[in-house]
Amino acid sequence: MDTPSTVAHWTIRVTGLIQIGLGLFIWTGKADGLIPIHILSGSLLILSLWTLAAVAWRAGIVPTLVLVAVVWGLIVPVLGLTQTGILTGNGHWVIQVIHLLVGLGAIGQGEGLYVRIRQA
């Protein structure tokens, strides 16, 4: 359990930093060409979150926390891939902030699961 959880944990940390950096560049409107890389990196982050969820499940971590991480991992890409059509115009920044917060939540979910796995 140690190696998969450690690899997934570090993958979440690294891709999380990449996501935040790319997201800020994309948010400026001058780096739309980076969107595919942002999507790829985000996909890797979510796969790592789900890996931690699977390891946490096998380690006997509270099932509710595991389920929240799995569902959260579904929400992030759905919101990310559909955000351009949600609340368009001047209010679109609200969706962008929500996307940022949901993404940060995914990183936090991964951190929390990793701590609990290490304690188990």
mmCIF file of N, CA, C and O in Angstrom, residues 43-115:
data_model
loop_
_atom_site.group_PDB
_atom_site.id
_atom_site.type_symbol
_atom_site.label_atom_id
_atom_site.label_comp_id
_atom_site.label_asym_id
_atom_site.label_seq_id
_atom_site.Cartn_x
_atom_site.Cartn_y
_atom_site.Cartn_z
ATOM 1 N N SER A 43 -6.610 15.442 -15.470
ATOM 2 C CA SER A 43 -7.012 14.035 -15.541
ATOM 3 C C SER A 43 -6.077 13.164 -14.708
ATOM 4 O O SER A 43 -6.525 12.260 -13.990
ATOM 5 N N LEU A 44 -4.799 13.453 -14.790
ATOM 6 C CA LEU A 44 -3.822 12.711 -13.994
ATOM 7 C C LEU A 44 -4.038 12.951 -12.498
ATOM 8 O O LEU A 44 -3.941 12.025 -11.685
ATOM 9 N N LEU A 45 -4.362 14.171 -12.142
ATOM 10 C CA LEU A 45 -4.652 14.492 -10.744
ATOM 11 C C LEU A 45 -5.839 13.676 -10.255
ATOM 12 O O LEU A 45 -5.799 13.069 -9.176
ATOM 13 N N ILE A 46 -6.904 13.627 -11.042
ATOM 14 C CA ILE A 46 -8.110 12.904 -10.632
ATOM 15 C C ILE A 46 -7.853 11.402 -10.570
ATOM 16 O O ILE A 46 -8.316 10.716 -9.645
ATOM 17 N N LEU A 47 -7.105 10.863 -11.528
ATOM 18 C CA LEU A 47 -6.761 9.436 -11.473
ATOM 19 C C LEU A 47 -5.951 9.121 -10.213
ATOM 20 O O LEU A 47 -6.135 8.069 -9.589
ATOM 21 N N SER A 48 -5.094 10.034 -9.822
ATOM 22 C CA SER A 48 -4.314 9.858 -8.597
ATOM 23 C C SER A 48 -5.206 9.940 -7.362
ATOM 24 O O SER A 48 -5.015 9.183 -6.402
ATOM 25 N N LEU A 49 -6.177 10.841 -7.396
ATOM 26 C CA LEU A 49 -7.130 10.932 -6.287
ATOM 27 C C LEU A 49 -7.904 9.629 -6.150
ATOM 28 O O LEU A 49 -8.081 9.107 -5.048
ATOM 29 N N TRP A 50 -8.348 9.086 -7.269
ATOM 30 C CA TRP A 50 -9.076 7.816 -7.234
ATOM 31 C C TRP A 50 -8.180 6.664 -6.789
ATOM 32 O O TRP A 50 -8.636 5.743 -6.115
ATOM 33 N N THR A 51 -6.909 6.721 -7.133
ATOM 34 C CA THR A 51 -5.969 5.704 -6.656
ATOM 35 C C THR A 51 -5.864 5.759 -5.140
ATOM 36 O O THR A 51 -5.920 4.726 -4.462
ATOM 37 N N LEU A 52 -5.736 6.963 -4.610
ATOM 38 C CA LEU A 52 -5.699 7.115 -3.150
ATOM 39 C C LEU A 52 -7.004 6.643 -2.521
ATOM 40 O O LEU A 52 -6.995 6.036 -1.446
ATOM 41 N N ALA A 53 -8.118 6.914 -3.175
ATOM 42 C CA ALA A 53 -9.411 6.459 -2.655
ATOM 43 C C ALA A 53 -9.456 4.931 -2.602
ATOM 44 O O ALA A 53 -9.938 4.345 -1.618
ATOM 45 N N ALA A 54 -8.943 4.270 -3.639
ATOM 46 C CA ALA A 54 -8.925 2.805 -3.656
ATOM 47 C C ALA A 54 -8.021 2.250 -2.557
ATOM 48 O O ALA A 54 -8.389 1.299 -1.852
ATOM 49 N N VAL A 55 -6.852 2.862 -2.392
ATOM 50 C CA VAL A 55 -5.936 2.418 -1.329
ATOM 51 C C VAL A 55 -6.572 2.670 0.035
ATOM 52 O O VAL A 55 -6.492 1.819 0.931
ATOM 53 N N ALA A 56 -7.229 3.810 0.180
ATOM 54 C CA ALA A 56 -7.893 4.133 1.456
ATOM 55 C C ALA A 56 -9.004 3.134 1.756
ATOM 56 O O ALA A 56 -9.181 2.709 2.907
ATOM 57 N N TRP A 57 -9.738 2.755 0.741
ATOM 58 C CA TRP A 57 -10.810 1.767 0.909
ATOM 59 C C TRP A 57 -10.229 0.448 1.436
ATOM 60 O O TRP A 57 -10.742 -0.129 2.383
ATOM 61 N N ARG A 58 -9.142 0.015 0.796
ATOM 62 C CA ARG A 58 -8.503 -1.247 1.207
ATOM 63 C C ARG A 58 -7.874 -1.137 2.590
ATOM 64 O O ARG A 58 -7.742 -2.143 3.286
ATOM 65 N N ALA A 59 -7.502 0.071 2.984
ATOM 66 C CA ALA A 59 -6.889 0.276 4.302
ATOM 67 C C ALA A 59 -7.928 0.424 5.402
ATOM 68 O O ALA A 59 -7.581 0.564 6.565
ATOM 69 N N GLY A 60 -9.201 0.420 5.017
ATOM 70 C CA GLY A 60 -10.264 0.506 6.013
ATOM 71 C C GLY A 60 -10.588 1.914 6.469
ATOM 72 O O GLY A 60 -11.157 2.110 7.539
ATOM 73 N N ILE A 61 -10.248 2.889 5.658
ATOM 74 C CA ILE A 61 -10.558 4.285 5.990
ATOM 75 C C ILE A 61 -12.079 4.461 5.927
ATOM 76 O O ILE A 61 -12.759 3.781 5.165
ATOM 77 N N VAL A 62 -12.591 5.395 6.692
ATOM 78 C CA VAL A 62 -14.026 5.655 6.755
ATOM 79 C C VAL A 62 -14.608 5.711 5.338
ATOM 80 O O VAL A 62 -14.172 6.543 4.525
ATOM 81 N N PRO A 63 -15.556 4.840 5.023
ATOM 82 C CA PRO A 63 -16.098 4.774 3.658
ATOM 83 C C PRO A 63 -16.679 6.096 3.153
ATOM 84 O O PRO A 63 -16.608 6.379 1.960
ATOM 85 N N THR A 64 -17.213 6.904 4.046
ATOM 86 C CA THR A 64 -17.780 8.185 3.626
ATOM 87 C C THR A 64 -16.705 9.078 3.008
ATOM 88 O O THR A 64 -16.944 9.724 1.990
ATOM 89 N N LEU A 65 -15.526 9.100 3.603
ATOM 90 C CA LEU A 65 -14.429 9.920 3.068
ATOM 91 C C LEU A 65 -13.994 9.407 1.696
ATOM 92 O O LEU A 65 -13.699 10.194 0.800
ATOM 93 N N VAL A 66 -13.961 8.105 1.552
ATOM 94 C CA VAL A 66 -13.591 7.511 0.268
ATOM 95 C C VAL A 66 -14.625 7.863 -0.792
ATOM 96 O O VAL A 66 -14.294 8.278 -1.905
ATOM 97 N N LEU A 67 -15.892 7.733 -0.442
ATOM 98 C CA LEU A 67 -16.973 8.043 -1.381
ATOM 99 C C LEU A 67 -16.963 9.514 -1.772
ATOM 100 O O LEU A 67 -17.140 9.854 -2.949
ATOM 101 N N VAL A 68 -16.738 10.396 -0.825
ATOM 102 C CA VAL A 68 -16.667 11.829 -1.121
ATOM 103 C C VAL A 68 -15.542 12.107 -2.113
ATOM 104 O O VAL A 68 -15.717 12.865 -3.067
ATOM 105 N N ALA A 69 -14.398 11.470 -1.926
ATOM 106 C CA ALA A 69 -13.271 11.675 -2.840
ATOM 107 C C ALA A 69 -13.597 11.170 -4.244
ATOM 108 O O ALA A 69 -13.264 11.824 -5.240
ATOM 109 N N VAL A 70 -14.271 10.039 -4.335
ATOM 110 C CA VAL A 70 -14.640 9.494 -5.644
ATOM 111 C C VAL A 70 -15.631 10.414 -6.347
ATOM 112 O O VAL A 70 -15.458 10.753 -7.525
ATOM 113 N N VAL A 71 -16.648 10.853 -5.630
ATOM 114 C CA VAL A 71 -17.652 11.745 -6.224
ATOM 115 C C VAL A 71 -17.021 13.089 -6.578
ATOM 116 O O VAL A 71 -17.286 13.653 -7.645
ATOM 117 N N TRP A 72 -16.170 13.590 -5.691
ATOM 118 C CA TRP A 72 -15.470 14.859 -5.958
ATOM 119 C C TRP A 72 -14.656 14.739 -7.244
ATOM 120 O O TRP A 72 -14.607 15.662 -8.050
ATOM 121 N N GLY A 73 -14.042 13.569 -7.429
ATOM 122 C CA GLY A 73 -13.266 13.319 -8.626
ATOM 123 C C GLY A 73 -14.107 13.286 -9.889
ATOM 124 O O GLY A 73 -13.589 13.470 -10.990
ATOM 125 N N LEU A 74 -15.390 13.045 -9.761
ATOM 126 C CA LEU A 74 -16.302 13.120 -10.910
ATOM 127 C C LEU A 74 -16.730 14.558 -11.182
ATOM 128 O O LEU A 74 -16.881 14.963 -12.330
ATOM 129 N N ILE A 75 -16.916 15.313 -10.124
ATOM 130 C CA ILE A 75 -17.390 16.692 -10.255
ATOM 131 C C ILE A 75 -16.347 17.585 -10.926
ATOM 132 O O ILE A 75 -16.688 18.418 -11.772
ATOM 133 N N VAL A 76 -15.080 17.415 -10.566
ATOM 134 C CA VAL A 76 -14.022 18.289 -11.084
ATOM 135 C C VAL A 76 -13.981 18.304 -12.612
ATOM 136 O O VAL A 76 -14.064 19.373 -13.223
ATOM 137 N N PRO A 77 -13.867 17.160 -13.277
ATOM 138 C CA PRO A 77 -13.791 17.214 -14.740
ATOM 139 C C PRO A 77 -15.103 17.639 -15.400
ATOM 140 O O PRO A 77 -15.078 18.322 -16.424
ATOM 141 N N VAL A 78 -16.223 17.259 -14.813
ATOM 142 C CA VAL A 78 -17.501 17.681 -15.394
ATOM 143 C C VAL A 78 -17.598 19.202 -15.375
ATOM 144 O O VAL A 78 -17.932 19.835 -16.379
ATOM 145 N N LEU A 79 -17.280 19.799 -14.240
ATOM 146 C CA LEU A 79 -17.309 21.256 -14.143
ATOM 147 C C LEU A 79 -16.262 21.883 -15.065
ATOM 148 O O LEU A 79 -16.552 22.834 -15.791
ATOM 149 N N GLY A 80 -15.059 21.314 -15.055
ATOM 150 C CA GLY A 80 -13.987 21.871 -15.875
ATOM 151 C C GLY A 80 -14.291 21.839 -17.361
ATOM 152 O O GLY A 80 -14.026 22.796 -18.088
ATOM 153 N N LEU A 81 -14.843 20.729 -17.831
ATOM 154 C CA LEU A 81 -15.093 20.586 -19.266
ATOM 155 C C LEU A 81 -16.351 21.298 -19.740
ATOM 156 O O LEU A 81 -16.522 21.520 -20.937
ATOM 157 N N THR A 82 -17.236 21.650 -18.816
ATOM 158 C CA THR A 82 -18.477 22.335 -19.213
ATOM 159 C C THR A 82 -18.508 23.803 -18.811
ATOM 160 O O THR A 82 -19.468 24.503 -19.138
ATOM 161 N N GLN A 83 -17.479 24.275 -18.133
ATOM 162 C CA GLN A 83 -17.529 25.621 -17.566
ATOM 163 C C GLN A 83 -17.666 26.739 -18.600
ATOM 164 O O GLN A 83 -18.202 27.798 -18.285
ATOM 165 N N THR A 84 -17.191 26.510 -19.829
ATOM 166 C CA THR A 84 -17.278 27.583 -20.830
ATOM 167 C C THR A 84 -18.726 27.893 -21.204
ATOM 168 O O THR A 84 -19.011 28.995 -21.659
ATOM 169 N N GLY A 85 -19.625 26.956 -20.987
ATOM 170 C CA GLY A 85 -21.031 27.186 -21.321
ATOM 171 C C GLY A 85 -21.884 27.581 -20.130
ATOM 172 O O GLY A 85 -23.092 27.769 -20.265
ATOM 173 N N ILE A 86 -21.267 27.700 -18.956
ATOM 174 C CA ILE A 86 -22.019 28.029 -17.744
ATOM 175 C C ILE A 86 -21.812 29.492 -17.392
ATOM 176 O O ILE A 86 -20.671 29.958 -17.297
ATOM 177 N N LEU A 87 -22.890 30.195 -17.186
ATOM 178 C CA LEU A 87 -22.854 31.595 -16.754
ATOM 179 C C LEU A 87 -21.871 32.404 -17.605
ATOM 180 O O LEU A 87 -20.880 32.935 -17.123
ATOM 181 N N THR A 88 -22.153 32.453 -18.887
ATOM 182 C CA THR A 88 -21.276 33.183 -19.801
ATOM 183 C C THR A 88 -21.436 34.690 -19.618
ATOM 184 O O THR A 88 -22.365 35.158 -18.985
ATOM 185 N N GLY A 89 -20.520 35.425 -20.177
ATOM 186 C CA GLY A 89 -20.572 36.886 -20.087
ATOM 187 C C GLY A 89 -19.792 37.399 -18.901
ATOM 188 O O GLY A 89 -18.823 36.796 -18.443
ATOM 189 N N ASN A 90 -20.253 38.533 -18.372
ATOM 190 C CA ASN A 90 -19.532 39.200 -17.281
ATOM 191 C C ASN A 90 -19.464 38.384 -16.000
ATOM 192 O O ASN A 90 -18.565 38.568 -15.193
ATOM 193 N N GLY A 91 -20.430 37.491 -15.801
ATOM 194 C CA GLY A 91 -20.449 36.697 -14.570
ATOM 195 C C GLY A 91 -19.667 35.407 -14.649
ATOM 196 O O GLY A 91 -19.666 34.630 -13.694
ATOM 197 N N HIS A 92 -19.000 35.164 -15.766
ATOM 198 C CA HIS A 92 -18.297 33.888 -15.932
ATOM 199 C C HIS A 92 -17.178 33.694 -14.912
ATOM 200 O O HIS A 92 -16.839 32.559 -14.559
ATOM 201 N N TRP A 93 -16.642 34.763 -14.409
ATOM 202 C CA TRP A 93 -15.567 34.660 -13.420
ATOM 203 C C TRP A 93 -16.024 33.863 -12.194
ATOM 204 O O TRP A 93 -15.217 33.207 -11.530
ATOM 205 N N VAL A 94 -17.327 33.896 -11.904
ATOM 206 C CA VAL A 94 -17.854 33.149 -10.755
ATOM 207 C C VAL A 94 -17.622 31.647 -10.973
ATOM 208 O O VAL A 94 -17.173 30.937 -10.062
ATOM 209 N N ILE A 95 -17.904 31.164 -12.180
ATOM 210 C CA ILE A 95 -17.687 29.754 -12.505
ATOM 211 C C ILE A 95 -16.199 29.429 -12.459
ATOM 212 O O ILE A 95 -15.797 28.355 -11.988
ATOM 213 N N GLN A 96 -15.368 30.343 -12.914
ATOM 214 C CA GLN A 96 -13.924 30.111 -12.873
ATOM 215 C C GLN A 96 -13.429 29.984 -11.437
ATOM 216 O O GLN A 96 -12.594 29.132 -11.136
ATOM 217 N N VAL A 97 -13.955 30.816 -10.552
ATOM 218 C CA VAL A 97 -13.568 30.738 -9.142
ATOM 219 C C VAL A 97 -14.069 29.429 -8.534
ATOM 220 O O VAL A 97 -13.339 28.752 -7.794
ATOM 221 N N ILE A 98 -15.293 29.043 -8.874
ATOM 222 C CA ILE A 98 -15.827 27.768 -8.378
ATOM 223 C C ILE A 98 -14.960 26.611 -8.872
ATOM 224 O O ILE A 98 -14.644 25.691 -8.114
ATOM 225 N N HIS A 99 -14.559 26.653 -10.145
ATOM 226 C CA HIS A 99 -13.695 25.610 -10.700
ATOM 227 C C HIS A 99 -12.367 25.551 -9.941
ATOM 228 O O HIS A 99 -11.876 24.464 -9.608
ATOM 229 N N LEU A 100 -11.799 26.699 -9.651
ATOM 230 C CA LEU A 100 -10.562 26.756 -8.869
ATOM 231 C C LEU A 100 -10.769 26.126 -7.491
ATOM 232 O O LEU A 100 -9.967 25.296 -7.049
ATOM 233 N N LEU A 101 -11.837 26.501 -6.815
ATOM 234 C CA LEU A 101 -12.098 25.991 -5.467
ATOM 235 C C LEU A 101 -12.365 24.482 -5.470
ATOM 236 O O LEU A 101 -11.890 23.762 -4.578
ATOM 237 N N VAL A 102 -13.095 24.009 -6.470
ATOM 238 C CA VAL A 102 -13.361 22.572 -6.564
ATOM 239 C C VAL A 102 -12.051 21.822 -6.836
ATOM 240 O O VAL A 102 -11.804 20.758 -6.272
ATOM 241 N N GLY A 103 -11.199 22.387 -7.675
ATOM 242 C CA GLY A 103 -9.893 21.782 -7.935
ATOM 243 C C GLY A 103 -9.022 21.749 -6.685
ATOM 244 O O GLY A 103 -8.374 20.739 -6.389
ATOM 245 N N LEU A 104 -9.006 22.846 -5.948
ATOM 246 C CA LEU A 104 -8.261 22.874 -4.688
ATOM 247 C C LEU A 104 -8.830 21.853 -3.710
ATOM 248 O O LEU A 104 -8.090 21.224 -2.945
ATOM 249 N N GLY A 105 -10.150 21.692 -3.751
ATOM 250 C CA GLY A 105 -10.792 20.679 -2.910
ATOM 251 C C GLY A 105 -10.323 19.275 -3.252
ATOM 252 O O GLY A 105 -10.147 18.433 -2.368
ATOM 253 N N ALA A 106 -10.109 19.007 -4.531
ATOM 254 C CA ALA A 106 -9.608 17.692 -4.949
ATOM 255 C C ALA A 106 -8.203 17.456 -4.392
ATOM 256 O O ALA A 106 -7.882 16.361 -3.919
ATOM 257 N N ILE A 107 -7.377 18.492 -4.447
ATOM 258 C CA ILE A 107 -6.030 18.383 -3.888
ATOM 259 C C ILE A 107 -6.122 18.121 -2.383
ATOM 260 O O ILE A 107 -5.430 17.256 -1.845
ATOM 261 N N GLY A 108 -7.005 18.846 -1.722
ATOM 262 C CA GLY A 108 -7.203 18.660 -0.287
ATOM 263 C C GLY A 108 -7.723 17.270 0.056
ATOM 264 O O GLY A 108 -7.304 16.667 1.055
ATOM 265 N N GLN A 109 -8.612 16.756 -0.775
ATOM 266 C CA GLN A 109 -9.116 15.394 -0.568
ATOM 267 C C GLN A 109 -7.960 14.398 -0.613
ATOM 268 O O GLN A 109 -7.876 13.486 0.203
ATOM 269 N N GLY A 110 -7.101 14.573 -1.604
ATOM 270 C CA GLY A 110 -5.946 13.680 -1.737
ATOM 271 C C GLY A 110 -5.026 13.761 -0.535
ATOM 272 O O GLY A 110 -4.565 12.739 -0.018
ATOM 273 N N GLU A 111 -4.759 14.972 -0.079
ATOM 274 C CA GLU A 111 -3.899 15.150 1.093
ATOM 275 C C GLU A 111 -4.514 14.470 2.313
ATOM 276 O O GLU A 111 -3.826 13.789 3.075
ATOM 277 N N GLY A 112 -5.813 14.679 2.496
ATOM 278 C CA GLY A 112 -6.496 14.087 3.645
ATOM 279 C C GLY A 112 -6.498 12.566 3.612
ATOM 280 O O GLY A 112 -6.262 11.910 4.632
ATOM 281 N N LEU A 113 -6.760 11.999 2.440
ATOM 282 C CA LEU A 113 -6.745 10.540 2.325
ATOM 283 C C LEU A 113 -5.350 9.990 2.603
ATOM 284 O O LEU A 113 -5.198 8.973 3.280
ATOM 285 N N TYR A 114 -4.334 10.662 2.090
ATOM 286 C CA TYR A 114 -2.967 10.190 2.279
ATOM 287 C C TYR A 114 -2.602 10.167 3.774
ATOM 288 O O TYR A 114 -2.009 9.209 4.260
ATOM 289 N N VAL A 115 -2.962 11.211 4.485
ATOM 290 C CA VAL A 115 -2.675 11.260 5.924
ATOM 291 C C VAL A 115 -3.359 10.096 6.634
ATOM 292 O O VAL A 115 -2.744 9.406 7.462
#
